[in-house]
CSV table of C-alpha atoms and ligand atoms in Angstrom, one decimal:
chain,number,residue,atom,x,y,z
A,1,MET,CA,23.8,8.3,151.7
A,2,SER,CA,25.0,11.6,151.7
A,3,GLU,CA,27.4,10.5,149.7
A,4,THR,CA,25.3,8.9,146.9
A,5,ILE,CA,23.7,12.4,147.6
A,6,ARG,CA,27.2,14.4,147.2
A,7,GLN,CA,27.8,12.6,144.2
A,8,LYS,CA,24.1,13.3,143.0
A,9,ASP,CA,25.0,16.9,143.4
A,10,LEU,CA,27.9,17.0,142.0
A,11,GLN,CA,26.8,15.1,138.8
A,12,LEU,CA,23.4,17.0,139.2
A,13,THR,CA,26.1,20.7,138.7
A,14,GLN,CA,28.4,18.7,136.3
A,15,GLN,CA,25.3,18.2,133.6
A,16,ILE,CA,24.3,22.1,134.8
A,17,GLU,CA,27.5,23.2,133.2
A,18,LEU,CA,26.7,21.0,130.5
A,19,THR,CA,23.4,21.8,130.0
A,20,ALA,CA,25.0,25.6,130.0
A,21,SER,CA,27.3,25.1,127.7
A,22,TYR,CA,25.1,23.8,124.9
A,23,LYS,CA,23.1,26.6,126.1
A,24,SER,CA,25.7,28.7,124.5
A,25,ASN,CA,26.6,26.6,121.4
A,26,ILE,CA,22.9,26.6,120.4
A,27,VAL,CA,22.8,30.5,120.6
A,28,GLN,CA,26.1,30.5,118.1
A,29,LEU,CA,24.6,27.4,116.3
A,30,GLU,CA,21.2,29.4,115.9
A,31,LYS,CA,23.4,32.5,115.6
A,32,GLN,CA,25.7,31.0,112.5
A,33,LEU,CA,22.1,29.7,111.3
A,34,VAL,CA,21.1,32.8,110.2
A,35,SER,CA,23.9,34.0,109.1
A,36,ASN,CA,24.0,30.7,107.0
A,37,ASP,CA,20.3,31.3,106.4
A,38,VAL,CA,21.6,35.0,104.9
A,39,LEU,CA,24.3,33.4,103.1
A,40,ILE,CA,21.5,30.8,101.6
A,41,ASN,CA,19.9,34.0,100.3
A,42,ASN,CA,22.9,35.6,98.8
A,43,LEU,CA,23.5,32.3,97.5
A,44,GLN,CA,20.4,31.4,96.1
A,45,SER,CA,19.9,34.6,94.3
A,46,LYS,CA,23.7,34.2,92.5
A,47,VAL,CA,22.8,30.9,91.4
A,48,LYS,CA,19.2,32.8,89.9
A,49,SER,CA,21.6,35.3,88.0
A,50,ALA,CA,24.0,32.5,86.9
A,51,ASP,CA,20.5,30.6,85.6
A,52,SER,CA,19.3,33.1,83.8
A,53,GLN,CA,22.9,34.0,82.3
A,54,ILE,CA,23.4,30.3,81.5
A,55,ASN,CA,19.9,30.3,80.1
A,56,GLU,CA,20.6,33.5,77.9
A,57,GLN,CA,24.0,31.8,77.1
A,58,ASP,CA,22.4,28.5,76.1
A,59,LYS,CA,20.1,31.0,74.2
A,60,GLU,CA,22.8,32.5,72.4
A,61,LEU,CA,25.3,29.1,71.9
A,62,LYS,CA,21.4,27.8,70.4
A,63,LYS,CA,21.4,30.3,68.3
A,64,SER,CA,24.6,29.5,67.0
A,65,LEU,CA,24.3,26.6,66.9
A,66,LEU,CA,21.7,27.1,64.7
A,67,LYS,CA,23.3,29.4,62.6
A,68,HIS,CA,26.2,26.7,62.6
A,69,GLU,CA,23.8,24.4,60.8
A,70,ASN,CA,22.9,26.9,58.6
A,71,ASN,CA,26.4,27.6,57.7
A,72,GLU,CA,26.7,23.8,57.3
A,73,LEU,CA,23.2,23.1,55.0
A,74,ASN,CA,24.5,26.6,53.2
A,75,VAL,CA,27.7,24.7,52.4
A,76,ALA,CA,26.1,22.2,51.4
A,77,LYS,CA,23.3,24.0,48.9
A,78,ILE,CA,26.6,25.7,47.7
A,79,LYS,CA,28.1,22.8,46.8
A,80,GLN,CA,25.1,21.6,45.0
A,81,LEU,CA,24.9,24.0,42.8
A,82,GLU,CA,28.7,24.5,42.2
A,83,SER,CA,27.6,20.7,40.9
A,84,LYS,CA,25.0,21.4,39.2
A,85,LEU,CA,26.5,25.0,37.9
A,86,SER,CA,29.4,22.4,36.1
A,87,GLU,CA,26.1,20.6,34.9
A,88,CYS,CA,25.1,24.1,33.4
A,89,ASN,CA,28.5,24.8,32.0
A,90,ALA,CA,28.8,21.4,30.2
A,91,MET,CA,25.8,21.8,29.3
A,92,SER,CA,25.7,25.6,27.7
A,93,GLU,CA,28.9,23.7,25.9
A,94,THR,CA,27.0,20.9,24.6
A,95,ILE,CA,24.0,23.6,23.7
A,96,ARG,CA,26.7,25.2,22.1
A,97,GLN,CA,27.8,22.9,20.0
A,98,LYS,CA,24.0,21.7,19.4
A,99,ASP,CA,24.4,25.5,18.0
A,100,LEU,CA,26.9,25.1,15.8
A,101,GLN,CA,25.4,22.0,14.2
A,102,LEU,CA,22.1,23.6,13.9
A,103,THR,CA,23.4,26.7,12.1
A,104,GLN,CA,25.4,23.9,9.4
A,105,GLN,CA,22.2,22.0,9.1
A,106,ILE,CA,20.4,25.5,8.7
A,107,GLU,CA,23.1,26.5,6.3
A,108,LEU,CA,22.8,22.9,4.4
A,109,THR,CA,18.9,22.9,4.7
A,110,ALA,CA,18.6,26.4,3.0
A,111,SER,CA,21.3,25.0,0.1
A,112,TYR,CA,19.0,22.0,-0.3
A,113,LYS,CA,15.9,24.5,-0.8
A,114,SER,CA,18.4,26.2,-3.1
A,115,ASN,CA,18.8,23.4,-5.1
A,116,ILE,CA,15.2,22.1,-5.1
A,117,THR,CA,14.3,25.6,-5.8
A,118,GLN,CA,16.7,25.2,-9.3
A,119,LEU,CA,15.0,21.3,-9.8
A,120,GLU,CA,11.2,22.7,-9.5
A,121,GLU,CA,11.8,25.7,-11.5
A,122,GLN,CA,13.6,22.1,-14.3
A,123,LEU,CA,10.8,20.2,-13.3
A,124,VAL,CA,8.2,22.9,-13.8
A,125,SER,CA,9.9,23.9,-17.3
A,126,ASN,CA,10.4,19.9,-18.1
A,127,ASP,CA,6.8,19.7,-17.7
A,128,VAL,CA,5.8,22.5,-20.2
A,129,LEU,CA,8.6,20.3,-22.4
A,130,ILE,CA,6.5,17.1,-21.6
A,131,ASN,CA,3.5,19.0,-21.9
A,132,ASN,CA,4.4,20.5,-25.8
A,133,LEU,CA,5.7,16.4,-26.8
A,134,GLN,CA,2.4,14.7,-25.6
A,135,SER,CA,0.2,16.8,-27.7
A,136,LYS,CA,3.1,16.3,-30.4
A,137,VAL,CA,2.4,13.0,-30.1
A,138,LYS,CA,-1.2,13.4,-29.8
A,139,SER,CA,-1.5,14.8,-33.4
A,140,ALA,CA,1.1,12.4,-34.5
A,141,ASP,CA,-0.7,9.5,-32.9
A,142,SER,CA,-4.2,11.3,-34.5
A,143,HIS,CA,-2.4,11.3,-37.7
A,144,ILE,CA,-1.6,8.3,-37.3
A,145,ASN,CA,-4.3,6.6,-37.1
A,146,GLU,CA,-6.3,8.7,-39.7
A,147,LYS,CA,-3.6,7.2,-41.7
A,148,ASP,CA,-4.2,3.4,-40.4
A,149,LYS,CA,-7.7,3.9,-41.3
A,150,GLU,CA,-7.0,5.0,-44.5
A,151,LEU,CA,-4.7,2.2,-45.0
A,152,LYS,CA,-7.1,-0.3,-43.4
A,153,ILE,CA,-9.4,0.7,-45.8
A,154,SER,CA,-7.0,0.9,-48.4
A,155,ARG,CA,-6.0,-2.9,-47.4
A,156,SER,CA,-10.0,-4.3,-46.9
A,157,LYS,CA,-10.5,-2.9,-50.1
A,158,HIS,CA,-7.7,-4.5,-51.4
A,159,GLU,CA,-8.6,-8.0,-50.0
A,160,ASP,CA,-12.5,-7.3,-50.6
A,161,ASN,CA,-11.2,-6.8,-54.0
A,162,GLU,CA,-8.7,-10.1,-54.4
A,163,SER,CA,-11.6,-12.8,-51.9
A,164,ASN,CA,-14.7,-10.9,-54.7
A,165,VAL,CA,-11.8,-12.1,-57.3
A,166,ALA,CA,-11.1,-15.2,-56.0
A,167,LYS,CA,-15.6,-15.9,-55.6
A,168,ILE,CA,-16.1,-14.7,-59.3
A,169,LYS,CA,-13.8,-17.5,-60.2
A,170,GLN,CA,-14.6,-19.3,-58.7
A,171,LEU,CA,-18.6,-19.0,-59.7
A,172,GLU,CA,-17.6,-19.3,-63.0
A,173,SER,CA,-15.8,-22.2,-62.5
A,174,LYS,CA,-19.2,-24.1,-61.0
A,175,LEU,CA,-20.9,-21.7,-63.4
A,176,SER,CA,-19.1,-23.3,-66.7
A,177,GLU,CA,-18.7,-27.0,-64.3
A,178,PHE,CA,-22.6,-27.0,-64.5
A,179,LYS,CA,-22.9,-25.5,-67.5
A,180,ALA,CA,-20.9,-28.4,-68.7
A,181,MET,CA,-23.0,-30.9,-67.1
A,182,SER,CA,-26.7,-30.4,-67.6
A,183,ILE,CA,-28.5,-30.2,-65.1
A,184,ILE,CA,-30.6,-33.2,-64.2
A,185,PRO,CA,-34.1,-33.5,-62.0
A,186,ASN,CA,-32.6,-37.3,-60.8
A,187,CYS,CA,-29.6,-39.6,-62.1
A,188,LEU,CA,-32.5,-41.9,-63.2
A,189,GLY,CA,-30.8,-43.3,-66.7
A,190,LYS,CA,-27.4,-41.7,-65.9
A,191,PRO,CA,-23.7,-43.4,-65.6
A,192,SER,CA,-22.4,-43.3,-62.4
A,193,ASP,CA,-21.2,-40.2,-62.4
A,194,VAL,CA,-20.8,-36.5,-60.8
A,195,TYR,CA,-23.8,-34.2,-62.2
A,196,ALA,CA,-25.9,-31.3,-61.2
A,197,ILE,CA,-29.3,-31.8,-60.2
A,198,LYS,CA,-31.9,-29.2,-59.2
A,199,VAL,CA,-35.4,-29.4,-56.7
A,200,PRO,CA,-37.6,-27.3,-55.5
A,201,ASP,CA,-36.9,-24.0,-53.5
A,202,MET,CA,-33.0,-25.1,-53.7
A,203,TYR,CA,-29.6,-24.0,-56.4
A,204,PRO,CA,-28.6,-26.3,-58.2
A,205,PHE,CA,-26.2,-28.9,-56.6
A,206,SER,CA,-23.4,-31.3,-57.6
A,207,VAL,CA,-24.4,-34.8,-56.3
A,208,SER,CA,-22.9,-38.4,-57.5
A,209,CYS,CA,-25.0,-40.4,-59.0
A,210,ASP,CA,-24.8,-44.9,-58.5
A,211,SER,CA,-25.9,-46.8,-61.0
A,212,LYS,CA,-23.6,-49.8,-60.4
A,213,LEU,CA,-24.5,-51.3,-56.6
A,214,ALA,CA,-28.6,-51.7,-57.2
A,215,GLY,CA,-29.8,-50.5,-60.5
A,216,SER,CA,-30.1,-47.2,-62.2
A,217,GLY,CA,-31.1,-44.0,-60.7
A,218,TRP,CA,-30.0,-43.7,-57.1
A,219,ILE,CA,-28.4,-40.7,-55.6
A,220,VAL,CA,-25.5,-41.3,-53.1
A,221,ILE,CA,-25.5,-40.0,-49.7
A,222,GLN,CA,-23.1,-41.5,-47.8
A,223,ARG,CA,-19.9,-43.7,-48.4
A,224,ARG,CA,-17.3,-45.0,-46.7
A,225,ILE,CA,-14.4,-46.2,-48.4
A,226,HIS,CA,-11.0,-45.8,-46.9
A,227,GLY,CA,-11.3,-43.0,-43.8
A,228,SER,CA,-9.6,-40.3,-45.5
A,229,VAL,CA,-12.5,-38.1,-44.4
A,230,SER,CA,-13.4,-37.5,-41.1
A,231,PHE,CA,-16.7,-37.8,-39.8
A,232,ASN,CA,-16.0,-36.5,-36.7
A,233,ARG,CA,-18.0,-33.5,-37.1
A,234,GLY,CA,-20.1,-30.1,-35.8
A,235,TRP,CA,-23.7,-29.2,-36.7
A,236,ASP,CA,-23.2,-26.7,-39.3
A,237,GLU,CA,-20.9,-29.2,-41.3
A,238,TYR,CA,-23.8,-32.0,-41.3
A,239,LYS,CA,-26.1,-29.7,-42.2
A,240,ALA,CA,-24.0,-28.9,-45.3
A,241,GLY,CA,-22.6,-31.5,-46.4
A,242,PHE,CA,-18.6,-32.5,-46.9
A,243,GLY,CA,-16.1,-34.6,-48.5
A,244,ASP,CA,-15.7,-35.7,-51.6
A,245,LEU,CA,-18.7,-36.5,-53.6
A,246,ARG,CA,-16.2,-39.6,-55.8
A,247,GLY,CA,-14.7,-40.8,-52.8
A,248,GLU,CA,-16.0,-40.4,-49.1
A,249,PHE,CA,-18.7,-38.0,-48.2
A,250,PHE,CA,-22.3,-37.1,-46.8
A,251,ILE,CA,-24.4,-35.0,-48.5
A,252,GLY,CA,-25.9,-33.1,-46.0
A,253,LEU,CA,-29.2,-32.6,-44.1
A,254,GLU,CA,-30.3,-29.5,-45.5
A,255,LYS,CA,-30.4,-31.4,-48.9
A,256,LEU,CA,-31.3,-34.6,-47.4
A,257,HIS,CA,-34.3,-32.7,-46.1
A,258,LYS,CA,-35.2,-31.0,-49.4
A,259,LEU,CA,-34.8,-34.0,-51.6
A,260,THR,CA,-37.0,-36.4,-49.5
A,261,GLN,CA,-39.3,-33.7,-48.7
A,262,SER,CA,-40.6,-32.9,-52.7
A,263,GLN,CA,-41.2,-36.3,-53.5
A,264,PRO,CA,-41.2,-40.1,-51.5
A,265,HIS,CA,-37.7,-41.4,-52.2
A,266,GLU,CA,-36.8,-44.7,-51.2
A,267,LEU,CA,-33.6,-45.6,-49.5
A,268,TYR,CA,-30.7,-48.3,-49.8
A,269,ILE,CA,-27.7,-49.3,-47.5
A,270,SER,CA,-24.7,-51.2,-49.0
A,271,LEU,CA,-22.8,-52.6,-46.1
A,272,LYS,CA,-19.5,-54.3,-46.4
A,273,ASP,CA,-17.2,-55.6,-43.7
A,274,PHE,CA,-13.4,-56.5,-43.4
A,275,GLN,CA,-13.7,-60.3,-44.2
A,276,ASN,CA,-15.7,-58.5,-47.6
A,277,GLU,CA,-18.7,-59.8,-46.6
A,278,THR,CA,-21.7,-58.0,-48.1
A,279,ARG,CA,-25.2,-56.9,-46.8
A,280,TYR,CA,-28.0,-54.8,-48.3
A,281,VAL,CA,-31.2,-53.1,-46.9
A,282,ARG,CA,-33.8,-50.8,-48.3
A,283,TYR,CA,-36.5,-49.1,-46.5
A,284,SER,CA,-39.7,-47.7,-49.3
A,285,ASN,CA,-40.3,-44.6,-48.2
A,286,PHE,CA,-37.4,-42.3,-46.6
A,287,VAL,CA,-38.4,-39.1,-45.3
A,288,ILE,CA,-36.0,-36.4,-43.4
A,289,GLY,CA,-37.4,-33.4,-41.3
A,290,ASN,CA,-36.3,-29.8,-41.3
A,291,GLU,CA,-33.8,-27.8,-39.0
A,292,THR,CA,-37.1,-27.6,-37.2
A,293,GLU,CA,-37.6,-30.9,-36.6
A,294,VAL,CA,-33.8,-32.0,-36.2
A,295,TYR,CA,-33.6,-33.4,-39.4
A,296,LYS,CA,-34.6,-36.1,-37.3
A,297,ILE,CA,-36.5,-39.4,-39.5
A,298,LYS,CA,-40.1,-39.2,-40.6
A,299,MET,CA,-40.6,-41.8,-42.1
A,300,LEU,CA,-38.9,-44.8,-43.6
A,301,GLY,CA,-41.6,-47.7,-44.9
A,302,ASP,CA,-41.5,-51.0,-45.4
A,303,PHE,CA,-38.3,-53.5,-44.6
A,304,THR,CA,-36.1,-55.4,-46.9
A,305,GLY,CA,-32.3,-56.6,-47.3
A,306,ASN,CA,-30.7,-59.9,-46.8
A,307,THR,CA,-29.5,-58.5,-43.3
A,308,GLY,CA,-31.1,-57.6,-39.8
A,309,ASP,CA,-32.8,-54.1,-39.4
A,310,SER,CA,-30.6,-51.8,-37.2
A,311,PHE,CA,-32.1,-48.3,-38.9
A,312,LYS,CA,-35.4,-48.8,-37.6
A,313,TYR,CA,-34.9,-47.9,-33.9
A,314,HIS,CA,-33.7,-44.5,-34.9
A,315,LEU,CA,-37.0,-44.0,-36.6
A,316,HIS,CA,-38.5,-40.0,-34.8
A,317,ASN,CA,-34.8,-39.3,-33.7
A,318,ASN,CA,-33.6,-36.2,-34.1
A,319,PHE,CA,-30.2,-35.8,-35.6
A,320,SER,CA,-27.0,-35.1,-33.4
A,321,THR,CA,-23.9,-34.4,-33.8
A,322,PRO,CA,-20.7,-34.1,-31.4
A,323,ASP,CA,-21.3,-30.4,-30.9
A,324,ARG,CA,-25.3,-30.5,-30.8
A,325,ASP,CA,-26.6,-32.7,-28.0
A,326,ASN,CA,-30.4,-33.8,-29.4
A,327,ASP,CA,-30.9,-37.9,-28.7
A,328,GLY,CA,-32.6,-39.6,-25.1
A,329,ASP,CA,-29.8,-40.2,-23.7
A,330,THR,CA,-28.3,-38.3,-20.4
A,331,GLY,CA,-24.8,-38.4,-21.8
A,332,ASN,CA,-23.8,-36.9,-25.2
A,333,CYS,CA,-23.4,-40.7,-27.7
A,334,ALA,CA,-22.7,-38.1,-30.6
A,335,LEU,CA,-19.2,-36.5,-28.1
A,336,SER,CA,-18.6,-40.5,-27.2
A,337,PHE,CA,-19.2,-42.3,-30.6
A,338,GLN,CA,-17.7,-39.3,-32.5
A,339,SER,CA,-20.1,-38.8,-35.1
A,340,GLY,CA,-23.2,-37.7,-36.7
A,341,TRP,CA,-26.7,-39.4,-36.7
A,342,TRP,CA,-29.5,-39.9,-35.5
A,343,PHE,CA,-28.5,-41.6,-31.8
A,344,THR,CA,-30.9,-42.1,-29.2
A,345,LYS,CA,-29.4,-44.2,-26.7
A,346,CYS,CA,-27.2,-44.7,-28.6
A,347,TYR,CA,-27.8,-46.7,-31.5
A,348,ASN,CA,-27.7,-49.7,-33.2
A,349,SER,CA,-26.5,-48.8,-36.6
A,350,ASN,CA,-23.6,-45.9,-36.8
A,351,LEU,CA,-22.3,-45.6,-40.2
A,352,ASN,CA,-21.1,-41.8,-39.5
A,353,GLY,CA,-18.6,-43.8,-36.4
A,354,PRO,CA,-14.3,-43.5,-36.9
A,355,TYR,CA,-13.3,-45.8,-40.1
A,356,THR,CA,-11.6,-48.4,-38.0
A,357,SER,CA,-10.5,-52.4,-38.7
A,358,LYS,CA,-10.7,-53.2,-35.1
A,359,GLY,CA,-12.9,-53.9,-32.0
A,360,GLY,CA,-16.3,-54.2,-31.0
A,361,LEU,CA,-19.1,-53.1,-28.8
A,362,GLY,CA,-18.4,-49.9,-27.0
A,363,THR,CA,-15.7,-49.2,-29.4
A,364,PRO,CA,-16.6,-46.1,-31.6
A,365,ARG,CA,-16.7,-47.6,-34.9
A,366,ILE,CA,-18.7,-47.8,-38.4
A,367,SER,CA,-21.4,-50.4,-37.0
A,368,TRP,CA,-24.3,-52.2,-38.5
A,369,ASN,CA,-25.3,-54.2,-34.8
A,370,SER,CA,-28.0,-56.4,-36.0
A,371,TRP,CA,-25.4,-58.0,-38.9
A,372,HIS,CA,-22.3,-58.7,-36.2
A,373,LEU,CA,-20.9,-56.1,-33.8
A,374,LYS,CA,-17.3,-56.1,-36.1
A,375,PRO,CA,-16.4,-52.7,-37.3
A,376,LEU,CA,-17.4,-52.0,-41.4
A,377,LYS,CA,-15.1,-51.6,-44.3
A,378,PHE,CA,-17.7,-49.6,-46.8
A,379,THR,CA,-21.0,-48.6,-46.5
A,380,GLN,CA,-22.6,-46.4,-49.6
A,381,MET,CA,-26.2,-45.1,-48.4
A,382,MET,CA,-28.7,-43.8,-51.7
A,383,ILE,CA,-31.9,-42.7,-52.3
A,384,LYS,CA,-33.7,-43.3,-55.3
A,385,PRO,CA,-37.8,-40.9,-56.0
A,386,LYS,CA,-40.0,-43.8,-55.9
A,387,SER,CA,-42.2,-43.2,-58.4
A,388,SER,CA,-39.6,-43.9,-61.1
A,389,SER,CA,-38.1,-46.5,-59.2
A,390,PHE,CA,-41.7,-47.9,-59.4
A,391,ILE,CA,-41.6,-47.0,-63.4
A,392,ASN,CA,-38.4,-48.1,-63.5
A,393,THR,CA,-38.9,-51.2,-62.7
A,394,HIS,CA,-41.6,-52.1,-64.9
B,1,CA,CA1,-28.0,-36.8,-24.3
C-alpha cells in the first residue's frame, strides 16, 4: 500500500506540476487573447475603412461605368445623327434638284402664261371680228329673207296667175261645152250621149244619157266595162264622183242625192257575167239621203227583175268607203272589199268591187249574190224620173 500511496503521491505531484504549466499557458494564452482582441479591433476598423474606400471606389466605378455607357449611347446617337445627316444631305440634294425643276417649271409656266395671254388677246380680237361678221351675216340674212319674201310673193303671184289662166281656160272650155250642149232637165227623149243637166240647187253638170239598154231617158249613175278605172277610192271621191262619163265612172253621191231628191226616180240595174249572161233588176222609187244622212238608201220602192233582189239588203244602210267606216259590221267592209258601197255586214251585192274575172264568195269582186257568186263583167246603174217614165211608157 505504501507503494501505491507513493505512486499516488508521485502522480499527484506530476499533476500539480502539469496543472501549474497549464496555468501558465492559460495566462499566456489569455494575454495573447487580449492582444489578439486589440489586433482584431484594429483589423476590424481597417476593414471598415477599406469597406468605405471600396464603396467610394465602387460608386466612382459605377459613375465611370455610367459615363462609359453614356458614351456608348452617345456614339450610337452620333452614328444615328450622322446617318440622318447623310439622309438630310441626300434630301437636300433632292430638294435642290426639285428646286431646279420647279424653277424650270415656273419659267415654262411663265412662258405658257405669256402665250395664253397672247392667245387670249387674239381670241378677244377674233371675237370682235366674229361679232362683226355675225352682224354682217344677220343683216345679209334679213336682206335675203326680204328678197326671198319678195321672190315668193312674186312667184306665188306668177303661179296664181298661171293657175288662174289654167282655171279660166278650163272654165271657158266647160262653158263652151255647155253652150254647145243645150242644158236639159233630164235625159228624156235624148239619144245616148253626154249632156249637161240642171237640177235644183246645183250648177249644171255633165251626165251620160242611155237610151239603148232599157228605153229612152235614163241617166247613167254607175258603169263598169273593163276595169280601167279603180273603184277603190275614198269618201271625197265617192262624194264628188269619178271616172269617165263615156267609159267607167261613178256619178257621185251628192249629185245622186240632189237628183233623187228633186223628184221620184226609178232605178234600173243591168248585169252581165263573164259567160255573157245578162240580168236586170228595177226599183220603183229610189231615194238617196244627203251627206248628214250618210248618203243612205232611203227608199227603193217595188222590185221587179229577172234575177234575185240583192239590193234590198242594203236599204237604209249608210254609204261607206275604205277611209270612212259607216257600216254595221265590227270590221271595215269597204276596206276589206276595196270599194265604196252601202255596206252593212257586209253585203249581198257590191257593184263597185274590184274588177276581176276570178274568185267567188269572200273574194273582193263585182257581185250580185242572189244571181250567183261569180264575179260580173259588166254593170250599169241608171235612174229616170218616175213621172216621165210613166208618161213615156204611156
Ligand atoms: Ca264597221
